[in-house]
CSV table of C-alpha atoms and ligand atoms in Angstrom, one decimal:
chain,number,residue,atom,x,y,z
A,710,MET,CA,-17.3,-1.0,21.1
A,711,ILE,CA,-13.9,-1.6,21.1
A,712,SER,CA,-11.2,0.9,22.2
A,713,PRO,CA,-7.8,1.4,20.1
A,714,GLU,CA,-6.3,-0.1,23.2
A,715,GLN,CA,-8.4,-3.2,23.4
A,716,HIS,CA,-8.4,-3.7,19.4
A,717,PRO,CA,-9.3,-7.1,18.4
A,718,SER,CA,-6.2,-9.4,19.5
A,719,PRO,CA,-5.8,-13.0,17.7
A,720,GLU,CA,-8.7,-14.7,20.0
A,721,PRO,CA,-11.0,-17.6,18.3
A,722,GLU,CA,-13.8,-14.6,18.0
A,723,TYR,CA,-11.8,-12.2,16.1
A,724,MET,CA,-10.2,-15.3,14.1
A,725,ASN,CA,-13.9,-16.0,13.3
A,726,ALA,CA,-15.0,-12.5,12.4
A,727,PHE,CA,-12.5,-13.2,9.3
A,728,SER,CA,-13.8,-16.6,8.4
A,729,ASP,CA,-16.2,-17.4,5.7
A,730,THR,CA,-16.8,-19.2,2.2
A,731,ILE,CA,-16.8,-17.0,-0.5
A,732,ASP,CA,-18.1,-18.4,-4.0
A,733,GLY,CA,-17.1,-21.9,-2.6
A,734,LYS,CA,-14.1,-20.5,-1.6
A,735,LYS,CA,-12.2,-20.5,2.0
A,736,VAL,CA,-11.6,-17.1,3.7
A,737,GLU,CA,-9.6,-17.5,6.6
A,738,LEU,CA,-7.2,-15.2,9.0
A,739,PHE,CA,-3.5,-16.6,9.0
A,740,LEU,CA,-1.4,-15.4,11.8
A,741,LEU,CA,2.5,-14.3,11.7
A,742,ARG,CA,4.0,-14.2,15.1
A,743,ASN,CA,7.8,-13.4,16.1
A,744,ASP,CA,9.5,-13.8,19.7
A,745,ASN,CA,9.4,-10.1,20.2
A,746,GLY,CA,5.6,-9.9,20.4
A,747,MET,CA,4.8,-8.4,16.9
A,748,GLU,CA,2.0,-10.1,15.0
A,749,VAL,CA,0.9,-9.7,11.3
A,750,ALA,CA,-2.8,-10.7,10.4
A,751,LEU,CA,-3.7,-11.5,6.8
A,752,SER,CA,-6.3,-12.1,5.0
A,753,ASN,CA,-6.5,-14.1,1.3
A,754,TYR,CA,-9.2,-11.9,0.9
A,755,GLY,CA,-7.3,-9.2,-1.5
A,756,ALA,CA,-4.1,-10.9,0.3
A,757,ALA,CA,-4.9,-8.2,3.2
A,758,ILE,CA,-2.4,-6.9,5.5
A,759,VAL,CA,-5.3,-7.0,8.4
A,760,SER,CA,-3.7,-5.8,11.0
A,761,ILE,CA,0.5,-5.1,12.1
A,762,ARG,CA,0.7,-5.4,16.1
A,763,VAL,CA,4.4,-4.1,17.4
A,764,PRO,CA,6.0,-2.7,20.7
A,765,ASP,CA,6.2,0.9,21.7
A,766,LYS,CA,8.9,2.3,23.4
A,767,ASN,CA,7.1,1.1,26.4
A,768,GLY,CA,7.2,-2.6,25.1
A,769,LYS,CA,3.0,-1.3,24.8
A,770,ILE,CA,1.7,-4.2,21.8
A,771,GLU,CA,-0.7,-2.1,19.3
A,772,ASP,CA,-2.2,-2.6,16.0
A,773,VAL,CA,0.0,0.5,13.8
A,774,THR,CA,-2.8,0.0,10.6
A,775,LEU,CA,-5.8,1.4,10.0
A,776,SER,CA,-8.1,-2.0,10.0
A,777,TYR,CA,-11.4,-3.2,9.8
A,778,ASP,CA,-13.1,-5.7,12.9
A,779,ASN,CA,-14.4,-8.6,10.3
A,780,LEU,CA,-14.4,-9.3,7.1
A,781,SER,CA,-17.7,-8.1,5.6
A,782,ASP,CA,-16.1,-4.9,6.2
A,783,LEU,CA,-12.8,-5.3,4.4
A,784,ARG,CA,-15.1,-7.0,1.9
A,785,ALA,CA,-17.2,-3.6,1.7
A,786,GLY,CA,-14.3,-1.6,2.4
A,787,LYS,CA,-13.3,1.3,-0.6
A,788,SER,CA,-10.2,2.5,0.7
A,789,TYR,CA,-7.9,-0.5,0.2
A,790,PHE,CA,-7.3,-1.1,3.7
A,791,GLY,CA,-4.1,-3.6,3.6
A,792,CYS,CA,-4.9,-5.0,0.3
A,793,ILE,CA,-3.3,-6.2,-2.5
A,794,VAL,CA,-3.4,-3.8,-5.3
A,795,GLY,CA,-3.1,-4.9,-9.2
A,796,ARG,CA,-2.3,-5.7,-11.8
A,797,PHE,CA,-1.8,-2.1,-12.7
A,798,ALA,CA,-2.3,0.1,-9.5
A,799,ASN,CA,-2.7,4.3,-9.6
A,800,ARG,CA,-4.0,5.6,-12.1
A,801,ILE,CA,-3.8,4.9,-15.8
A,802,GLY,CA,-4.6,8.6,-17.5
A,803,GLY,CA,-8.1,8.1,-19.8
A,804,ALA,CA,-8.5,4.5,-19.0
A,805,GLN,CA,-6.3,3.6,-21.9
A,806,PHE,CA,-2.8,2.7,-23.2
A,807,THR,CA,-1.6,1.3,-26.1
A,808,LEU,CA,0.7,-1.8,-26.2
A,809,ASP,CA,2.4,-2.9,-29.1
A,810,GLY,CA,0.4,-1.4,-31.5
A,811,VAL,CA,-3.0,-2.2,-29.8
A,812,THR,CA,-4.9,-0.3,-27.6
A,813,TYR,CA,-6.7,-1.3,-24.3
A,814,ASN,CA,-9.6,0.3,-22.7
A,815,VAL,CA,-10.2,-0.7,-19.1
A,816,PRO,CA,-12.4,0.4,-16.5
A,817,LYS,CA,-13.2,4.2,-15.6
A,818,ASN,CA,-13.2,4.3,-12.1
A,819,ASP,CA,-11.4,7.4,-10.9
A,820,GLY,CA,-13.2,10.2,-12.8
A,821,ASN,CA,-12.0,9.8,-16.3
A,822,ASN,CA,-8.9,7.5,-15.5
A,823,ALA,CA,-8.3,3.8,-14.0
A,824,LEU,CA,-7.1,3.5,-10.6
A,825,HIS,CA,-5.8,0.1,-8.7
A,826,GLY,CA,-6.6,-2.2,-11.7
A,827,GLY,CA,-10.3,-1.7,-12.0
A,828,VAL,CA,-13.5,-3.1,-10.7
A,829,ASN,CA,-13.4,-6.2,-8.2
A,830,SER,CA,-9.7,-6.7,-9.1
A,831,ILE,CA,-7.6,-8.8,-6.8
A,832,ASP,CA,-7.9,-6.6,-3.9
A,833,LYS,CA,-11.5,-8.0,-3.9
A,834,GLN,CA,-11.0,-11.1,-4.8
A,835,VAL,CA,-10.3,-15.1,-2.5
A,836,TRP,CA,-6.4,-15.8,-3.2
A,837,LYS,CA,-5.0,-19.2,-2.6
A,838,ALA,CA,-3.2,-19.7,0.7
A,839,ARG,CA,-0.2,-21.7,1.6
A,840,LYS,CA,1.4,-21.5,5.4
A,841,MET,CA,5.0,-21.8,5.2
A,842,ASN,CA,7.8,-21.5,8.1
A,843,ASP,CA,7.7,-18.0,8.7
A,844,ALA,CA,5.4,-16.6,6.0
A,845,ILE,CA,2.1,-16.9,4.4
A,846,ARG,CA,2.0,-17.4,0.3
A,847,PHE,CA,-0.8,-16.2,-1.3
A,848,THR,CA,-1.1,-16.8,-5.1
A,849,ILE,CA,-3.9,-15.7,-8.0
A,850,ASP,CA,-4.5,-16.1,-11.8
A,851,ILE,CA,-5.9,-12.8,-12.9
A,852,PRO,CA,-7.7,-13.9,-16.4
A,853,ASP,CA,-6.8,-13.2,-19.9
A,854,GLY,CA,-9.1,-9.6,-20.1
A,855,GLU,CA,-10.2,-9.2,-16.6
A,856,ASN,CA,-10.7,-5.6,-16.4
A,857,GLY,CA,-10.0,-5.1,-19.9
A,858,TYR,CA,-6.0,-6.1,-19.5
A,859,PRO,CA,-4.4,-8.4,-22.3
A,860,GLY,CA,-2.9,-11.8,-20.9
A,861,THR,CA,-3.3,-14.2,-18.1
A,862,MET,CA,-1.2,-13.0,-15.1
A,863,LYS,CA,0.4,-15.3,-12.6
A,864,VAL,CA,0.7,-13.4,-9.1
A,865,THR,CA,2.4,-14.6,-6.1
A,866,VAL,CA,3.0,-12.5,-3.2
A,867,VAL,CA,5.1,-13.5,0.5
A,868,TYR,CA,4.6,-12.5,3.4
A,869,SER,CA,7.8,-13.0,6.0
A,870,LEU,CA,7.9,-12.1,9.6
A,871,LYS,CA,11.4,-12.1,10.7
A,872,ALA,CA,13.0,-11.9,14.0
A,873,ASP,CA,14.3,-8.0,13.6
A,874,ASN,CA,10.6,-7.2,12.8
A,875,SER,CA,10.9,-6.7,9.1
A,876,LEU,CA,7.3,-7.6,7.5
A,877,VAL,CA,8.9,-8.8,4.0
A,878,ILE,CA,6.5,-8.7,0.9
A,879,ASP,CA,7.6,-10.7,-2.3
A,880,TYR,CA,5.9,-10.1,-5.3
A,881,THR,CA,6.3,-12.1,-8.8
A,882,ALA,CA,4.2,-12.4,-11.8
A,883,THR,CA,4.3,-13.9,-15.0
A,884,THR,CA,1.9,-13.2,-18.0
A,885,ASP,CA,1.1,-15.4,-20.8
A,886,GLN,CA,0.7,-12.4,-23.5
A,887,PRO,CA,2.4,-8.9,-23.3
A,888,THR,CA,0.6,-6.9,-20.2
A,889,VAL,CA,1.4,-4.3,-18.0
A,890,VAL,CA,2.1,-4.4,-14.4
A,891,ASN,CA,2.4,-2.5,-11.1
A,892,LEU,CA,1.8,-4.4,-8.1
A,893,THR,CA,1.6,-2.8,-4.3
A,894,ASN,CA,0.4,-3.3,-0.7
A,895,HIS,CA,-1.9,-0.3,0.3
A,896,VAL,CA,-1.8,-0.8,4.0
A,897,TYR,CA,-2.8,2.3,5.5
A,898,PHE,CA,-0.4,3.2,9.0
A,899,ASN,CA,-0.7,5.5,12.1
A,900,LEU,CA,2.2,4.0,14.2
A,901,SER,CA,1.3,5.8,17.5
A,902,GLY,CA,-1.3,3.2,18.0
A,903,ASP,CA,-4.1,5.6,18.6
A,904,PRO,CA,-6.1,5.6,14.9
A,905,SER,CA,-8.2,8.6,16.4
A,906,ARG,CA,-5.0,10.8,16.0
A,907,THR,CA,-4.3,12.2,12.8
A,908,ILE,CA,-0.8,11.2,11.2
A,909,LEU,CA,0.7,14.7,10.7
A,910,ASN,CA,3.0,14.7,13.8
A,911,HIS,CA,5.0,11.4,12.0
A,912,GLU,CA,7.8,12.5,11.3
A,913,VAL,CA,9.1,11.1,7.6
A,914,ALA,CA,12.1,11.0,5.7
A,915,ILE,CA,12.2,10.0,1.6
A,916,ARG,CA,15.7,9.2,-0.4
A,917,SER,CA,14.1,10.9,-3.1
A,918,SER,CA,15.3,14.1,-5.0
A,919,GLN,CA,12.6,14.2,-7.6
A,920,PHE,CA,8.5,13.4,-7.6
A,921,THR,CA,6.5,13.2,-10.2
A,922,PRO,CA,3.8,16.0,-10.7
A,923,VAL,CA,0.3,15.8,-11.5
A,924,ASP,CA,-2.8,17.3,-13.1
A,925,SER,CA,-5.9,18.0,-11.4
A,926,THR,CA,-6.9,14.3,-12.0
A,927,LEU,CA,-3.5,12.8,-10.1
A,928,ILE,CA,-2.2,12.1,-13.6
A,929,PRO,CA,1.5,12.4,-14.1
A,930,THR,CA,2.3,15.7,-16.5
A,931,GLY,CA,5.5,13.4,-17.2
A,932,GLU,CA,7.9,15.6,-15.8
A,933,LEU,CA,10.4,14.6,-13.0
A,934,LYS,CA,10.3,17.7,-10.9
A,935,ALA,CA,13.1,18.5,-8.1
A,936,VAL,CA,11.7,18.4,-4.7
A,937,LYS,CA,14.0,21.0,-3.4
A,938,GLY,CA,12.5,24.4,-2.4
A,939,THR,CA,9.0,22.9,-2.7
A,940,PRO,CA,6.8,21.0,0.5
A,941,PHE,CA,7.7,17.7,-1.3
A,942,ASP,CA,11.4,17.6,0.2
A,943,PHE,CA,11.7,15.3,2.4
A,944,SER,CA,15.4,14.7,2.1
A,945,ALA,CA,15.5,15.5,5.4
A,946,SER,CA,13.5,14.0,8.3
A,947,LYS,CA,10.3,16.6,8.8
A,948,PRO,CA,7.1,16.4,10.3
A,949,ILE,CA,4.2,15.6,7.3
A,950,GLY,CA,1.9,18.3,8.6
A,951,ARG,CA,4.5,21.1,8.4
A,952,ASP,CA,4.0,21.9,5.1
A,953,ILE,CA,1.1,19.8,4.2
A,954,ASN,CA,-1.0,23.0,4.2
A,955,MET,CA,1.3,25.1,2.3
A,956,ASP,CA,-0.1,27.5,-0.7
A,957,ASP,CA,0.7,24.9,-3.2
A,958,GLN,CA,-1.2,23.8,-6.6
A,959,GLN,CA,0.1,20.1,-6.4
A,960,LEU,CA,-1.0,19.8,-2.7
A,961,VAL,CA,-4.0,21.4,-4.0
A,962,PHE,CA,-4.6,19.0,-6.4
A,963,GLY,CA,-3.4,16.0,-4.1
A,964,LYS,CA,-5.9,17.7,-1.0
A,965,GLY,CA,-2.4,17.0,0.4
A,966,TYR,CA,0.3,14.4,-0.3
A,967,ASP,CA,-0.8,12.0,-2.5
A,968,HIS,CA,2.1,11.9,-5.2
A,969,ASN,CA,5.4,9.6,-6.6
A,970,PHE,CA,8.4,10.2,-4.9
A,971,VAL,CA,11.1,8.9,-7.6
A,972,LEU,CA,13.3,7.1,-5.6
A,973,ASP,CA,16.8,7.9,-5.7
A,974,LYS,CA,19.8,5.2,-6.5
A,975,ARG,CA,21.3,3.6,-2.9
A,976,ASN,CA,22.3,0.6,-1.8
A,977,PRO,CA,19.8,-2.2,-1.1
A,978,SER,CA,20.4,-2.1,2.5
A,979,GLU,CA,19.6,1.5,2.8
A,980,ALA,CA,16.1,2.7,3.5
A,981,ALA,CA,13.9,4.2,1.0
A,982,VAL,CA,11.5,6.0,3.8
A,983,VAL,CA,12.3,6.2,6.9
A,984,VAL,CA,8.9,7.4,9.6
A,985,VAL,CA,9.1,7.7,13.2
A,986,GLU,CA,5.8,8.7,15.6
A,987,PRO,CA,7.9,10.5,18.8
A,988,VAL,CA,5.5,9.8,21.2
A,989,SER,CA,5.0,6.3,20.8
A,990,GLY,CA,8.8,6.1,19.8
A,991,ARG,CA,8.0,3.7,16.8
A,992,LYS,CA,9.8,3.9,13.9
A,993,MET,CA,9.4,2.4,10.9
A,994,GLU,CA,11.9,1.8,7.6
A,995,VAL,CA,10.5,1.0,4.2
A,996,PHE,CA,13.1,-0.5,1.6
A,997,THR,CA,12.5,-1.5,-1.7
A,998,THR,CA,13.3,-2.9,-5.3
A,999,GLN,CA,10.6,-0.5,-7.0
A,1000,PRO,CA,11.8,2.5,-8.3
A,1001,GLY,CA,8.7,4.9,-6.7
A,1002,VAL,CA,6.5,5.4,-3.7
A,1003,GLN,CA,3.4,6.7,-3.4
A,1004,PHE,CA,3.2,8.8,-0.2
A,1005,TYR,CA,-0.5,9.2,0.5
A,1006,THR,CA,-1.6,11.0,3.3
A,1007,GLY,CA,-5.0,9.6,3.4
A,1008,ASN,CA,-6.1,12.9,2.6
A,1009,PHE,CA,-10.0,11.0,1.1
A,1010,LEU,CA,-10.5,9.5,4.8
A,1011,ASN,CA,-13.7,10.7,5.8
A,1012,GLY,CA,-15.0,8.7,8.5
A,1013,THR,CA,-17.0,6.3,6.3
A,1014,GLU,CA,-14.6,3.3,6.7
A,1015,LYS,CA,-14.9,1.6,10.3
A,1016,GLY,CA,-12.7,-0.1,12.7
A,1017,ARG,CA,-11.2,-0.5,16.2
A,1018,GLY,CA,-14.1,1.5,17.7
A,1019,VAL,CA,-13.1,4.6,15.6
A,1020,SER,CA,-14.2,6.3,12.7
A,1021,TYR,CA,-10.8,6.9,10.3
A,1022,ALA,CA,-11.2,10.7,9.5
A,1023,TYR,CA,-9.1,12.9,7.3
A,1024,ARG,CA,-5.3,11.8,7.4
A,1025,THR,CA,-5.3,9.3,10.4
A,1026,GLY,CA,-3.3,7.2,8.0
A,1027,PHE,CA,-0.6,7.2,5.4
A,1028,CYS,CA,0.5,4.8,2.7
A,1029,LEU,CA,4.0,4.1,1.5
A,1030,GLU,CA,2.8,2.7,-1.8
A,1031,THR,CA,6.2,1.0,-3.4
A,1032,GLN,CA,5.4,1.2,-7.2
A,1033,GLN,CA,5.8,1.4,-10.5
A,1034,PHE,CA,5.5,5.0,-11.9
A,1035,PRO,CA,1.1,6.1,-11.9
A,1036,ASP,CA,0.6,6.1,-15.8
A,1037,ALA,CA,3.8,4.5,-16.5
A,1038,PRO,CA,1.6,2.3,-19.9
A,1039,ASN,CA,1.1,6.1,-21.2
A,1040,LYS,CA,4.9,7.5,-20.2
A,1041,SER,CA,7.8,6.1,-22.5
A,1042,GLN,CA,10.0,8.1,-20.3
A,1043,PHE,CA,9.2,6.9,-17.2
A,1044,PRO,CA,10.5,2.7,-16.3
A,1045,SER,CA,8.6,0.5,-18.2
A,1046,PRO,CA,6.0,-1.7,-16.7
A,1047,VAL,CA,5.6,-3.9,-19.8
A,1048,LEU,CA,5.5,-7.6,-19.0
A,1049,ARG,CA,6.2,-10.3,-21.2
A,1050,PRO,CA,5.7,-14.0,-21.7
A,1051,GLY,CA,8.6,-15.8,-20.9
A,1052,GLU,CA,9.7,-12.6,-18.3
A,1053,LYS,CA,9.2,-12.9,-14.6
A,1054,TRP,CA,8.2,-9.7,-12.6
A,1055,VAL,CA,10.2,-9.4,-9.6
A,1056,GLY,CA,9.6,-6.7,-6.7
A,1057,GLN,CA,10.5,-6.8,-2.9
A,1058,THR,CA,9.8,-4.1,0.0
A,1059,ILE,CA,10.2,-4.6,3.7
A,1060,TYR,CA,8.6,-2.7,6.6
A,1061,ARG,CA,10.9,-2.7,9.3
A,1062,PHE,CA,9.9,-1.7,12.7
A,1063,SER,CA,12.0,-0.7,16.1
A,1064,ILE,CA,12.0,2.4,18.8
A,1065,GLN,CA,13.6,5.5,18.6
B,1339,BGC,C1,-4.3,7.2,-4.4
B,1339,BGC,C2,-5.3,8.1,-3.6
B,1339,BGC,C3,-7.0,7.2,-3.6
B,1339,BGC,C4,-6.5,6.0,-2.5
B,1339,BGC,C5,-7.4,5.3,-2.1
B,1339,BGC,C6,-3.9,5.5,-3.2
B,1339,BGC,O1,-3.1,5.4,-4.1
B,1339,BGC,O2,-3.3,7.7,-5.0
B,1339,BGC,O3,-5.3,9.1,-4.6
B,1339,BGC,O4,-7.4,8.3,-3.0
B,1339,BGC,O5,-5.5,5.4,-3.2
B,1339,BGC,O6,-7.9,4.9,-3.2
């Protein structure tokens, strides 16, 4: 058993645990490192972040993600640890939408709704990989009709690690027929470095005045609701656990936070989200070009996913999935997720680590 402190380091054994051939395609682990000792491991299976190792206030380098120990666990995983989700991340109500007068039915893989692009979508496929200087580029072509979505979509995701401890994720997508797009990364963070602890002590600030309330199946009602006076007000930093158990219908529906926050207009150099874990002193800032962020507090984690010697329990990781709004294909008042031939969808999200 590997303890959280001794979690896998990029030794040959660890690299081998993530190497295989699937359907004739080579799967490997790729490492990005910088001079501060920060290190990011990436797999071309699901274009996934396998680990992010960053120093704490004492210089101790630990993994700040919920991660698996090997490729077979990554393949079997049901919680989307670290992977890219698409072509439409998050939910589509009734697993159906109409585009240019044509109705498309996509798989119902979350009750009556569609979640994260369907079954065996790009999170469960082998991407092409190319090493660049301080970056790894992953590409995949999603065939027309896969999971019911129209258009062959070409997707590129580039991960770069910078000298200032920024992990930059650049996304592009093009299509040969009108379609809908929502691409994000689903990495779970626990900045303490100890994934046996919950994330409730992490202090979070979100530059958001409104969120999109949901029905009991987590489909947005279409309303943009002011966060002021609700448990969803993170305009001033507060611990995740402060209001998470309040008697609030939205929190009951999400079993905690599992909601899209509408990001306020801001200078691109201003973080959309800032998270601090007070014991380790680790700070993470999230910058994004996307209009929303799904703040998900690991409410469905129940110990079935394992890694680093730990069964990942309820609320031991949180996600900040930068995104188009959930169910946008059915909500004309939300920013449009439609992508047409000749257009290029471009998105950038940065997770920057420091000490506070
Ligand atoms: C969703 C959660 C879901 C999780 C894992 C998140 O993006 O909002 O409801 O449980 O993904 O599937």
